[in-house]
Amino acid sequence: MKPIKLPSSFLLGSATAATQIEGGDKNSNWYHWSLKGMIANNESSIVAADHYNRVIEDINLMKEMNHEIYRMSIEWSRIEPEEGVWSQKGIKHYQDEIQALVEAGIKPLVTLHHFSHPQWFEEKGQWTNRDSVKYFSRFVKKVVSFLGDSVNEYCTINEPNVFAMDTFMDGKYPPGKKDDILSYFKASKNLILAHLKAYKIIHSERKKMGYNDTMVGIAIHLAYFEVSGNNILTKLSEKLMNYSFHQMFLNGMIEGHLTFPVGLGYPHGKGIYCDFIGVNYYSRHLIHSSNNPAMLFGEVKVEAGLPDEKLNDLGWEIYPEGLYKVVKEVFEKYKLPIYITENGIPDANDSKRAKFIYNHLKEIEKLIADDVDIRRYYHWSLLDNLEWNDGYAPRFGLIEVDYYTQKRTIRESGRFYGTICKEKEITKKMIDKYL
Ligand code: GCO
């Protein structure tokens, strides 16, 4: 293994999402989803990692791990628990959290929709409702006004593609629709429009406050797709899947271009609607042809017979080369700054995480050498957390959480990563110690 050196301007930290760590919120759709027994082992979002009550403790751990940046989300249901009603308590909580981060010298990147939203919004049909963009815009404006100068970087929508797929095609997220293609496209359209509107609102509101340093982007899940076999239909499936899972969202959210079947044309005018592209990268997906007529996109599978060291605890393939490929492609196309807004591994006994980090940072080193403007790496995740419908078993944290006592323990791989955040390099000595 060779040492790795990153430029000093390259920033490192970690990422989380409110529902996955905070606990205590009964107004979000995920709490109601848990009540229906829809999370593995009948678990609930109600306690999670109790981060809501442990913000300061967790920021101290970030400091101990030399974080320079942190990606977090604001829970809409804590700010607007009932339609049109703003919670001063929720607002103050996030103002204090951001303040504490800034004082700790950690720069926040705030996500405005990370898979969850208020139950009232859910009951209105969530993103399939034609007024969804209006509701979300009102929330965005509120957040920007109460965070003021303390946050200049926003991520509007997290993984609109995974969200729409898991909500309307795979039945994993509330309201658990299956193979509902119409809703998939309807919601996708609204998510794209919500981003475009939010992009404009965040810029104009902050401009009114006198700030010109605003950065707004998305966090898009880019999977590395590969066709399994030589079947012409499977190849076509791969194209369809790539289009409806990646390209359609990139066209819309970056260039403001609604393309078939979510729309036609430029509802907000031609332009560039991202100041950076946030890439969430995890794995390679092999596309197989499907016998299910609703799966017009084909079916995604993991290559059969992979050795254990190539698989994570959820059975996804560990494929660092894919990070290089997806980032290179999206950068060549749009020439916008790239942030890796998520990349990580469920690895309960911490035997693969350090190597995973090394191998993915190696790809980043290559991207930098190849003149890709890549600026950030947010490891997923700071803490063990609620992996949505998969519950608490997958362990993504740099920090282990004992859910009975809420005790935090930095994993060995977390110590390794903390040293990387500080040194911006992986030396021979670190390789000998951790890998
Ligand atoms: C995501 C999800 C995260 C997941 C992570 C691991 O953005 O995909 O936002 O919430 O926990 O990706 O699957």
Short mmCIF file of N, CA, C and O in Angstrom, two decimals, residues 99-212:
data_model
loop_
_atom_site.label_atom_id
_atom_site.label_comp_id
_atom_site.label_asym_id
_atom_site.label_seq_id
_atom_site.Cartn_x
_atom_site.Cartn_y
_atom_site.Cartn_z
N GLN A 99 -24.37 27.14 15.86
CA GLN A 99 -23.48 28.03 16.59
C GLN A 99 -22.34 27.22 17.23
O GLN A 99 -21.16 27.60 17.14
N ALA A 100 -22.70 26.11 17.85
CA ALA A 100 -21.69 25.28 18.52
C ALA A 100 -20.69 24.71 17.50
O ALA A 100 -19.49 24.63 17.77
N LEU A 101 -21.19 24.35 16.32
CA LEU A 101 -20.28 23.85 15.28
C LEU A 101 -19.31 24.93 14.85
O LEU A 101 -18.10 24.71 14.75
N VAL A 102 -19.87 26.11 14.59
CA VAL A 102 -19.03 27.21 14.11
C VAL A 102 -17.97 27.54 15.17
O VAL A 102 -16.79 27.71 14.85
N GLU A 103 -18.39 27.56 16.43
CA GLU A 103 -17.42 27.85 17.50
C GLU A 103 -16.35 26.77 17.59
O GLU A 103 -15.22 27.05 17.99
N ALA A 104 -16.72 25.55 17.21
CA ALA A 104 -15.73 24.46 17.24
C ALA A 104 -14.84 24.49 15.99
O ALA A 104 -13.98 23.62 15.81
N GLY A 105 -15.08 25.45 15.10
CA GLY A 105 -14.27 25.54 13.88
C GLY A 105 -14.67 24.52 12.83
O GLY A 105 -13.89 24.16 11.96
N ILE A 106 -15.91 24.02 12.91
CA ILE A 106 -16.38 23.01 11.95
C ILE A 106 -17.43 23.66 11.05
O ILE A 106 -18.42 24.21 11.53
N LYS A 107 -17.20 23.59 9.76
CA LYS A 107 -18.08 24.27 8.82
C LYS A 107 -19.28 23.39 8.46
O LYS A 107 -19.11 22.29 7.95
N PRO A 108 -20.50 23.88 8.72
CA PRO A 108 -21.67 23.05 8.42
C PRO A 108 -22.14 23.15 6.97
O PRO A 108 -22.07 24.21 6.35
N LEU A 109 -22.60 22.03 6.45
CA LEU A 109 -23.31 21.98 5.17
C LEU A 109 -24.70 21.45 5.54
O LEU A 109 -24.82 20.34 6.07
N VAL A 110 -25.73 22.24 5.28
CA VAL A 110 -27.06 21.90 5.79
C VAL A 110 -27.95 21.32 4.68
O VAL A 110 -28.16 21.96 3.65
N THR A 111 -28.45 20.11 4.93
CA THR A 111 -29.38 19.48 4.00
C THR A 111 -30.80 19.82 4.42
O THR A 111 -31.14 19.74 5.60
N LEU A 112 -31.64 20.16 3.46
CA LEU A 112 -32.99 20.61 3.79
C LEU A 112 -34.04 19.51 3.68
O LEU A 112 -35.08 19.60 4.31
N HIS A 113 -33.81 18.53 2.85
CA HIS A 113 -34.71 17.37 2.84
C HIS A 113 -33.87 16.11 2.74
O HIS A 113 -33.25 15.86 1.70
N HIS A 114 -33.81 15.37 3.84
CA HIS A 114 -33.07 14.12 3.81
C HIS A 114 -34.03 12.97 4.13
O HIS A 114 -34.10 12.49 5.26
N PHE A 115 -34.82 12.62 3.17
CA PHE A 115 -35.77 11.47 3.20
C PHE A 115 -36.99 11.64 4.09
O PHE A 115 -37.97 10.93 3.92
N SER A 116 -36.94 12.52 5.11
CA SER A 116 -38.08 12.61 6.03
C SER A 116 -38.74 13.98 5.93
O SER A 116 -38.13 14.95 5.47
N HIS A 117 -39.98 14.06 6.36
CA HIS A 117 -40.71 15.33 6.36
C HIS A 117 -41.86 15.23 7.37
O HIS A 117 -42.12 14.15 7.93
N PRO A 118 -42.58 16.33 7.61
CA PRO A 118 -43.65 16.27 8.61
C PRO A 118 -44.76 15.31 8.19
O PRO A 118 -45.04 15.14 7.00
N GLN A 119 -45.41 14.74 9.19
CA GLN A 119 -46.51 13.82 8.92
C GLN A 119 -47.65 14.53 8.18
O GLN A 119 -48.30 13.93 7.32
N TRP A 120 -47.88 15.83 8.48
CA TRP A 120 -48.96 16.52 7.76
C TRP A 120 -48.68 16.59 6.26
O TRP A 120 -49.58 16.48 5.43
N PHE A 121 -47.40 16.72 5.91
CA PHE A 121 -47.01 16.78 4.49
C PHE A 121 -47.19 15.39 3.86
O PHE A 121 -47.65 15.26 2.72
N GLU A 122 -46.87 14.37 4.66
CA GLU A 122 -47.07 12.99 4.20
C GLU A 122 -48.54 12.75 3.88
O GLU A 122 -48.90 12.19 2.84
N GLU A 123 -49.41 13.21 4.79
CA GLU A 123 -50.84 12.94 4.63
C GLU A 123 -51.44 13.68 3.44
O GLU A 123 -52.50 13.32 2.95
N LYS A 124 -50.75 14.70 2.98
CA LYS A 124 -51.23 15.41 1.80
C LYS A 124 -50.72 14.77 0.51
O LYS A 124 -50.83 15.36 -0.57
N GLY A 125 -50.09 13.61 0.64
CA GLY A 125 -49.58 12.95 -0.57
C GLY A 125 -48.13 13.27 -0.84
O GLY A 125 -47.59 13.01 -1.92
N GLN A 126 -47.49 13.87 0.13
CA GLN A 126 -46.08 14.31 0.07
C GLN A 126 -45.67 14.81 -1.31
O GLN A 126 -46.29 15.71 -1.85
N TRP A 127 -44.64 14.25 -1.91
CA TRP A 127 -44.08 14.87 -3.13
C TRP A 127 -44.93 14.63 -4.38
O TRP A 127 -44.60 15.15 -5.45
N THR A 128 -46.01 13.86 -4.25
CA THR A 128 -46.88 13.75 -5.43
C THR A 128 -47.91 14.89 -5.44
O THR A 128 -48.60 15.09 -6.44
N ASN A 129 -48.01 15.62 -4.35
CA ASN A 129 -48.97 16.73 -4.28
C ASN A 129 -48.44 17.92 -5.12
O ASN A 129 -47.27 18.29 -4.99
N ARG A 130 -49.32 18.50 -5.92
CA ARG A 130 -48.84 19.60 -6.78
C ARG A 130 -48.42 20.82 -5.97
O ARG A 130 -47.68 21.69 -6.47
N ASP A 131 -48.88 20.92 -4.71
CA ASP A 131 -48.45 22.04 -3.86
C ASP A 131 -47.18 21.74 -3.06
O ASP A 131 -46.76 22.56 -2.24
N SER A 132 -46.62 20.56 -3.24
CA SER A 132 -45.46 20.19 -2.42
C SER A 132 -44.32 21.21 -2.55
O SER A 132 -43.66 21.54 -1.57
N VAL A 133 -44.12 21.71 -3.76
CA VAL A 133 -43.03 22.66 -3.98
C VAL A 133 -43.29 23.94 -3.18
O VAL A 133 -42.37 24.50 -2.56
N LYS A 134 -44.53 24.34 -3.15
CA LYS A 134 -44.91 25.55 -2.40
C LYS A 134 -44.63 25.35 -0.90
O LYS A 134 -44.04 26.21 -0.25
N TYR A 135 -45.05 24.21 -0.36
CA TYR A 135 -44.82 23.95 1.07
C TYR A 135 -43.33 23.92 1.39
O TYR A 135 -42.88 24.49 2.38
N PHE A 136 -42.58 23.22 0.56
CA PHE A 136 -41.14 23.09 0.82
C PHE A 136 -40.46 24.46 0.72
O PHE A 136 -39.61 24.81 1.54
N SER A 137 -40.87 25.26 -0.26
CA SER A 137 -40.24 26.57 -0.46
C SER A 137 -40.42 27.46 0.77
O SER A 137 -39.51 28.19 1.16
N ARG A 138 -41.60 27.37 1.35
CA ARG A 138 -41.89 28.18 2.54
C ARG A 138 -40.94 27.79 3.69
O ARG A 138 -40.40 28.63 4.40
N PHE A 139 -40.74 26.48 3.82
CA PHE A 139 -39.83 25.96 4.85
C PHE A 139 -38.38 26.42 4.58
O PHE A 139 -37.67 26.88 5.48
N VAL A 140 -37.98 26.34 3.33
CA VAL A 140 -36.60 26.73 2.96
C VAL A 140 -36.35 28.19 3.31
O VAL A 140 -35.33 28.55 3.92
N LYS A 141 -37.31 29.02 2.98
CA LYS A 141 -37.17 30.45 3.24
C LYS A 141 -37.01 30.70 4.74
O LYS A 141 -36.18 31.49 5.18
N LYS A 142 -37.78 29.98 5.51
CA LYS A 142 -37.72 30.10 6.97
C LYS A 142 -36.33 29.72 7.48
O LYS A 142 -35.72 30.45 8.28
N VAL A 143 -35.84 28.59 7.03
CA VAL A 143 -34.54 28.12 7.52
C VAL A 143 -33.45 29.13 7.19
O VAL A 143 -32.63 29.49 8.04
N VAL A 144 -33.44 29.59 5.95
CA VAL A 144 -32.39 30.52 5.54
C VAL A 144 -32.47 31.78 6.39
O VAL A 144 -31.44 32.33 6.80
N SER A 145 -33.70 32.21 6.71
CA SER A 145 -33.80 33.43 7.50
C SER A 145 -33.32 33.20 8.94
O SER A 145 -32.63 34.04 9.49
N PHE A 146 -33.62 32.03 9.54
CA PHE A 146 -33.17 31.91 10.94
C PHE A 146 -31.72 31.45 11.07
O PHE A 146 -31.12 31.60 12.13
N LEU A 147 -31.14 30.92 10.00
CA LEU A 147 -29.71 30.57 10.11
C LEU A 147 -28.81 31.73 9.69
O LEU A 147 -27.64 31.77 10.06
N GLY A 148 -29.36 32.65 8.91
CA GLY A 148 -28.64 33.88 8.57
C GLY A 148 -27.22 33.67 8.10
O GLY A 148 -26.97 32.88 7.19
N ASP A 149 -26.28 34.35 8.77
CA ASP A 149 -24.90 34.30 8.29
C ASP A 149 -24.16 33.04 8.74
O ASP A 149 -23.05 32.79 8.30
N SER A 150 -24.77 32.25 9.64
CA SER A 150 -24.01 31.13 10.20
C SER A 150 -23.85 29.96 9.22
O SER A 150 -22.99 29.10 9.41
N VAL A 151 -24.70 29.92 8.19
CA VAL A 151 -24.57 28.85 7.18
C VAL A 151 -24.58 29.47 5.79
O VAL A 151 -25.48 30.24 5.47
N ASN A 152 -23.57 29.17 5.01
CA ASN A 152 -23.60 29.66 3.62
C ASN A 152 -23.68 28.51 2.61
O ASN A 152 -23.73 28.74 1.42
N GLU A 153 -23.69 27.26 3.12
CA GLU A 153 -23.72 26.14 2.19
C GLU A 153 -24.93 25.25 2.45
O GLU A 153 -25.11 24.75 3.58
N TYR A 154 -25.70 25.03 1.42
CA TYR A 154 -26.90 24.21 1.54
C TYR A 154 -26.93 23.12 0.49
O TYR A 154 -26.51 23.32 -0.65
N CYS A 155 -27.51 22.01 0.93
CA CYS A 155 -27.78 20.91 0.04
C CYS A 155 -29.32 20.83 0.05
O CYS A 155 -29.90 20.60 1.12
N THR A 156 -29.97 21.07 -1.05
CA THR A 156 -31.44 21.17 -1.01
C THR A 156 -32.10 19.82 -0.73
O THR A 156 -32.76 19.65 0.27
N ILE A 157 -31.90 18.88 -1.64
CA ILE A 157 -32.58 17.59 -1.54
C ILE A 157 -31.54 16.48 -1.56
O ILE A 157 -30.67 16.45 -2.43
N ASN A 158 -31.66 15.56 -0.61
CA ASN A 158 -30.76 14.41 -0.60
C ASN A 158 -31.30 13.28 -1.47
O ASN A 158 -32.46 12.86 -1.30
N GLU A 159 -30.50 12.80 -2.35
CA GLU A 159 -30.80 11.62 -3.16
C GLU A 159 -32.25 11.54 -3.62
O GLU A 159 -32.98 10.60 -3.27
N PRO A 160 -32.69 12.51 -4.43
CA PRO A 160 -34.06 12.44 -4.93
C PRO A 160 -34.34 11.12 -5.65
O PRO A 160 -35.45 10.59 -5.58
N ASN A 161 -33.28 10.58 -6.28
CA ASN A 161 -33.46 9.34 -7.05
C ASN A 161 -33.71 8.13 -6.15
O ASN A 161 -34.64 7.35 -6.37
N VAL A 162 -32.91 8.00 -5.09
CA VAL A 162 -33.12 6.87 -4.17
C VAL A 162 -34.45 7.05 -3.44
O VAL A 162 -35.22 6.10 -3.26
N PHE A 163 -34.70 8.28 -3.04
CA PHE A 163 -35.93 8.57 -2.32
C PHE A 163 -37.16 8.15 -3.14
O PHE A 163 -38.04 7.42 -2.66
N ALA A 164 -37.22 8.61 -4.39
CA ALA A 164 -38.40 8.29 -5.22
C ALA A 164 -38.48 6.78 -5.49
O ALA A 164 -39.57 6.19 -5.47
N MET A 165 -37.35 6.17 -5.70
CA MET A 165 -37.31 4.72 -5.97
C MET A 165 -37.79 3.93 -4.76
O MET A 165 -38.66 3.06 -4.87
N ASP A 166 -37.24 4.24 -3.59
CA ASP A 166 -37.59 3.46 -2.39
C ASP A 166 -39.00 3.76 -1.90
O ASP A 166 -39.62 2.93 -1.24
N THR A 167 -39.50 4.94 -2.23
CA THR A 167 -40.84 5.32 -1.79
C THR A 167 -41.93 4.79 -2.72
O THR A 167 -42.97 4.32 -2.26
N PHE A 168 -41.71 4.87 -4.01
CA PHE A 168 -42.79 4.57 -4.96
C PHE A 168 -42.59 3.31 -5.80
O PHE A 168 -43.53 2.83 -6.42
N MET A 169 -41.39 2.78 -5.81
CA MET A 169 -41.16 1.56 -6.59
C MET A 169 -40.89 0.35 -5.69
O MET A 169 -41.37 -0.73 -5.93
N ASP A 170 -40.10 0.58 -4.62
CA ASP A 170 -39.67 -0.56 -3.79
C ASP A 170 -40.45 -0.70 -2.49
O ASP A 170 -40.23 -1.65 -1.73
N GLY A 171 -41.32 0.25 -2.19
CA GLY A 171 -42.18 0.13 -1.01
C GLY A 171 -41.47 0.17 0.34
O GLY A 171 -42.03 -0.24 1.34
N LYS A 172 -40.23 0.72 0.37
CA LYS A 172 -39.48 0.68 1.63
C LYS A 172 -39.73 1.89 2.52
O LYS A 172 -39.54 1.82 3.72
N TYR A 173 -40.03 3.01 1.90
CA TYR A 173 -40.21 4.25 2.66
C TYR A 173 -41.68 4.65 2.58
O TYR A 173 -42.38 4.33 1.61
N PRO A 174 -42.16 5.38 3.61
CA PRO A 174 -43.57 5.75 3.60
C PRO A 174 -43.94 6.54 2.34
O PRO A 174 -43.13 7.36 1.93
N PRO A 175 -45.10 6.33 1.74
CA PRO A 175 -46.18 5.44 2.16
C PRO A 175 -46.05 4.00 1.62
O PRO A 175 -47.04 3.26 1.62
N GLY A 176 -44.86 3.62 1.17
CA GLY A 176 -44.63 2.22 0.81
C GLY A 176 -45.32 1.75 -0.45
O GLY A 176 -45.85 0.64 -0.50
N LYS A 177 -45.28 2.57 -1.48
CA LYS A 177 -45.89 2.15 -2.75
C LYS A 177 -44.94 1.20 -3.50
O LYS A 177 -43.73 1.33 -3.40
N LYS A 178 -45.56 0.29 -4.25
CA LYS A 178 -44.73 -0.64 -5.04
C LYS A 178 -45.03 -0.49 -6.52
O LYS A 178 -46.19 -0.47 -6.92
N ASP A 179 -43.95 -0.41 -7.31
CA ASP A 179 -44.08 -0.35 -8.77
C ASP A 179 -45.09 0.70 -9.23
O ASP A 179 -45.81 0.49 -10.22
N ASP A 180 -45.15 1.81 -8.54
CA ASP A 180 -46.07 2.89 -8.90
C ASP A 180 -45.30 3.91 -9.75
O ASP A 180 -44.85 4.95 -9.27
N ILE A 181 -45.17 3.57 -11.02
CA ILE A 181 -44.32 4.38 -11.90
C ILE A 181 -44.83 5.81 -12.04
O ILE A 181 -44.05 6.76 -12.08
N LEU A 182 -46.15 5.94 -12.08
CA LEU A 182 -46.70 7.29 -12.24
C LEU A 182 -46.29 8.18 -11.08
O LEU A 182 -45.86 9.33 -11.28
N SER A 183 -46.42 7.66 -9.86
CA SER A 183 -46.02 8.45 -8.69
C SER A 183 -44.51 8.69 -8.69
O SER A 183 -44.04 9.74 -8.25
N TYR A 184 -43.77 7.70 -9.15
CA TYR A 184 -42.31 7.86 -9.21
C TYR A 184 -41.96 9.11 -10.03
O TYR A 184 -41.18 9.97 -9.60
N PHE A 185 -42.57 9.22 -11.19
CA PHE A 185 -42.23 10.36 -12.05
C PHE A 185 -42.84 11.68 -11.55
O PHE A 185 -42.24 12.73 -11.65
N LYS A 186 -44.05 11.57 -11.00
CA LYS A 186 -44.70 12.77 -10.48
C LYS A 186 -43.87 13.37 -9.33
O LYS A 186 -43.57 14.56 -9.30
N ALA A 187 -43.48 12.50 -8.39
CA ALA A 187 -42.68 12.97 -7.25
C ALA A 187 -41.31 13.45 -7.73
O ALA A 187 -40.80 14.48 -7.26
N SER A 188 -40.72 12.75 -8.68
CA SER A 188 -39.41 13.15 -9.19
C SER A 188 -39.49 14.55 -9.77
O SER A 188 -38.61 15.40 -9.54
N LYS A 189 -40.56 14.80 -10.51
CA LYS A 189 -40.72 16.13 -11.10
C LYS A 189 -40.79 17.19 -10.00
O LYS A 189 -40.11 18.22 -10.06
N ASN A 190 -41.58 16.93 -8.97
CA ASN A 190 -41.71 17.92 -7.91
C ASN A 190 -40.41 18.10 -7.12
O ASN A 190 -40.09 19.20 -6.68
N LEU A 191 -39.67 17.02 -6.95
CA LEU A 191 -38.38 17.14 -6.26
C LEU A 191 -37.41 18.00 -7.07
O LEU A 191 -36.68 18.83 -6.51
N ILE A 192 -37.44 17.82 -8.37
CA ILE A 192 -36.57 18.64 -9.23
C ILE A 192 -37.00 20.12 -9.14
O ILE A 192 -36.19 21.02 -8.93
N LEU A 193 -38.32 20.34 -9.26
CA LEU A 193 -38.81 21.72 -9.20
C LEU A 193 -38.53 22.34 -7.83
O LEU A 193 -38.21 23.53 -7.73
N ALA A 194 -38.64 21.51 -6.78
CA ALA A 194 -38.39 22.02 -5.43
C ALA A 194 -36.93 22.47 -5.30
O ALA A 194 -36.63 23.49 -4.68
N HIS A 195 -36.04 21.71 -5.91
CA HIS A 195 -34.63 22.11 -5.87
C HIS A 195 -34.43 23.44 -6.61
O HIS A 195 -33.75 24.34 -6.10
N LEU A 196 -35.01 23.55 -7.79
CA LEU A 196 -34.79 24.77 -8.59
C LEU A 196 -35.29 26.01 -7.84
O LEU A 196 -34.62 27.04 -7.78
N LYS A 197 -36.46 25.85 -7.26
CA LYS A 197 -37.04 26.96 -6.51
C LYS A 197 -36.17 27.27 -5.29
O LYS A 197 -35.88 28.44 -5.00
N ALA A 198 -35.75 26.23 -4.58
CA ALA A 198 -34.94 26.43 -3.37
C ALA A 198 -33.62 27.10 -3.72
O ALA A 198 -33.13 27.97 -2.99
N TYR A 199 -33.04 26.70 -4.85
CA TYR A 199 -31.78 27.30 -5.28
C TYR A 199 -31.94 28.81 -5.38
O TYR A 199 -31.13 29.59 -4.87
N LYS A 200 -33.04 29.20 -6.01
CA LYS A 200 -33.28 30.65 -6.19
C LYS A 200 -33.56 31.33 -4.86
O LYS A 200 -33.04 32.42 -4.60
N ILE A 201 -34.38 30.71 -4.03
CA ILE A 201 -34.74 31.33 -2.75
C ILE A 201 -33.50 31.53 -1.88
O ILE A 201 -33.28 32.61 -1.33
N ILE A 202 -32.68 30.49 -1.77
CA ILE A 202 -31.52 30.59 -0.87
C ILE A 202 -30.60 31.72 -1.34
O ILE A 202 -30.15 32.55 -0.55
N HIS A 203 -30.36 31.76 -2.65
CA HIS A 203 -29.50 32.83 -3.16
C HIS A 203 -30.12 34.21 -2.93
O HIS A 203 -29.45 35.12 -2.45
N SER A 204 -31.41 34.35 -3.25
CA SER A 204 -31.97 35.70 -3.15
C SER A 204 -32.13 36.14 -1.70
O SER A 204 -31.85 37.29 -1.36
N GLU A 205 -32.51 35.22 -0.81
CA GLU A 205 -32.66 35.61 0.60
C GLU A 205 -31.31 36.01 1.20
O GLU A 205 -31.22 36.99 1.93
N ARG A 206 -30.29 35.25 0.90
CA ARG A 206 -28.99 35.58 1.49
C ARG A 206 -28.40 36.85 0.87
O ARG A 206 -27.69 37.59 1.52
N LYS A 207 -28.75 37.07 -0.38
CA LYS A 207 -28.28 38.30 -1.02
C LYS A 207 -28.90 39.52 -0.32
O LYS A 207 -28.21 40.51 -0.04
N LYS A 208 -30.21 39.37 -0.04
CA LYS A 208 -30.90 40.47 0.67
C LYS A 208 -30.22 40.76 2.01
O LYS A 208 -30.22 41.87 2.48
N MET A 209 -29.67 39.70 2.62
CA MET A 209 -28.99 39.90 3.91
C MET A 209 -27.57 40.44 3.71
O MET A 209 -26.85 40.67 4.67
N GLY A 210 -27.17 40.56 2.45
CA GLY A 210 -25.85 41.13 2.16
C GLY A 210 -24.73 40.12 1.98
O GLY A 210 -23.56 40.47 2.02
N TYR A 211 -25.07 38.84 1.80
CA TYR A 211 -24.01 37.83 1.64
C TYR A 211 -23.87 37.37 0.19
O TYR A 211 -24.86 37.11 -0.48
N ASN A 212 -22.64 37.27 -0.24
CA ASN A 212 -22.39 36.83 -1.61
C ASN A 212 -21.61 35.53 -1.69
O ASN A 212 -21.04 35.20 -2.71
#
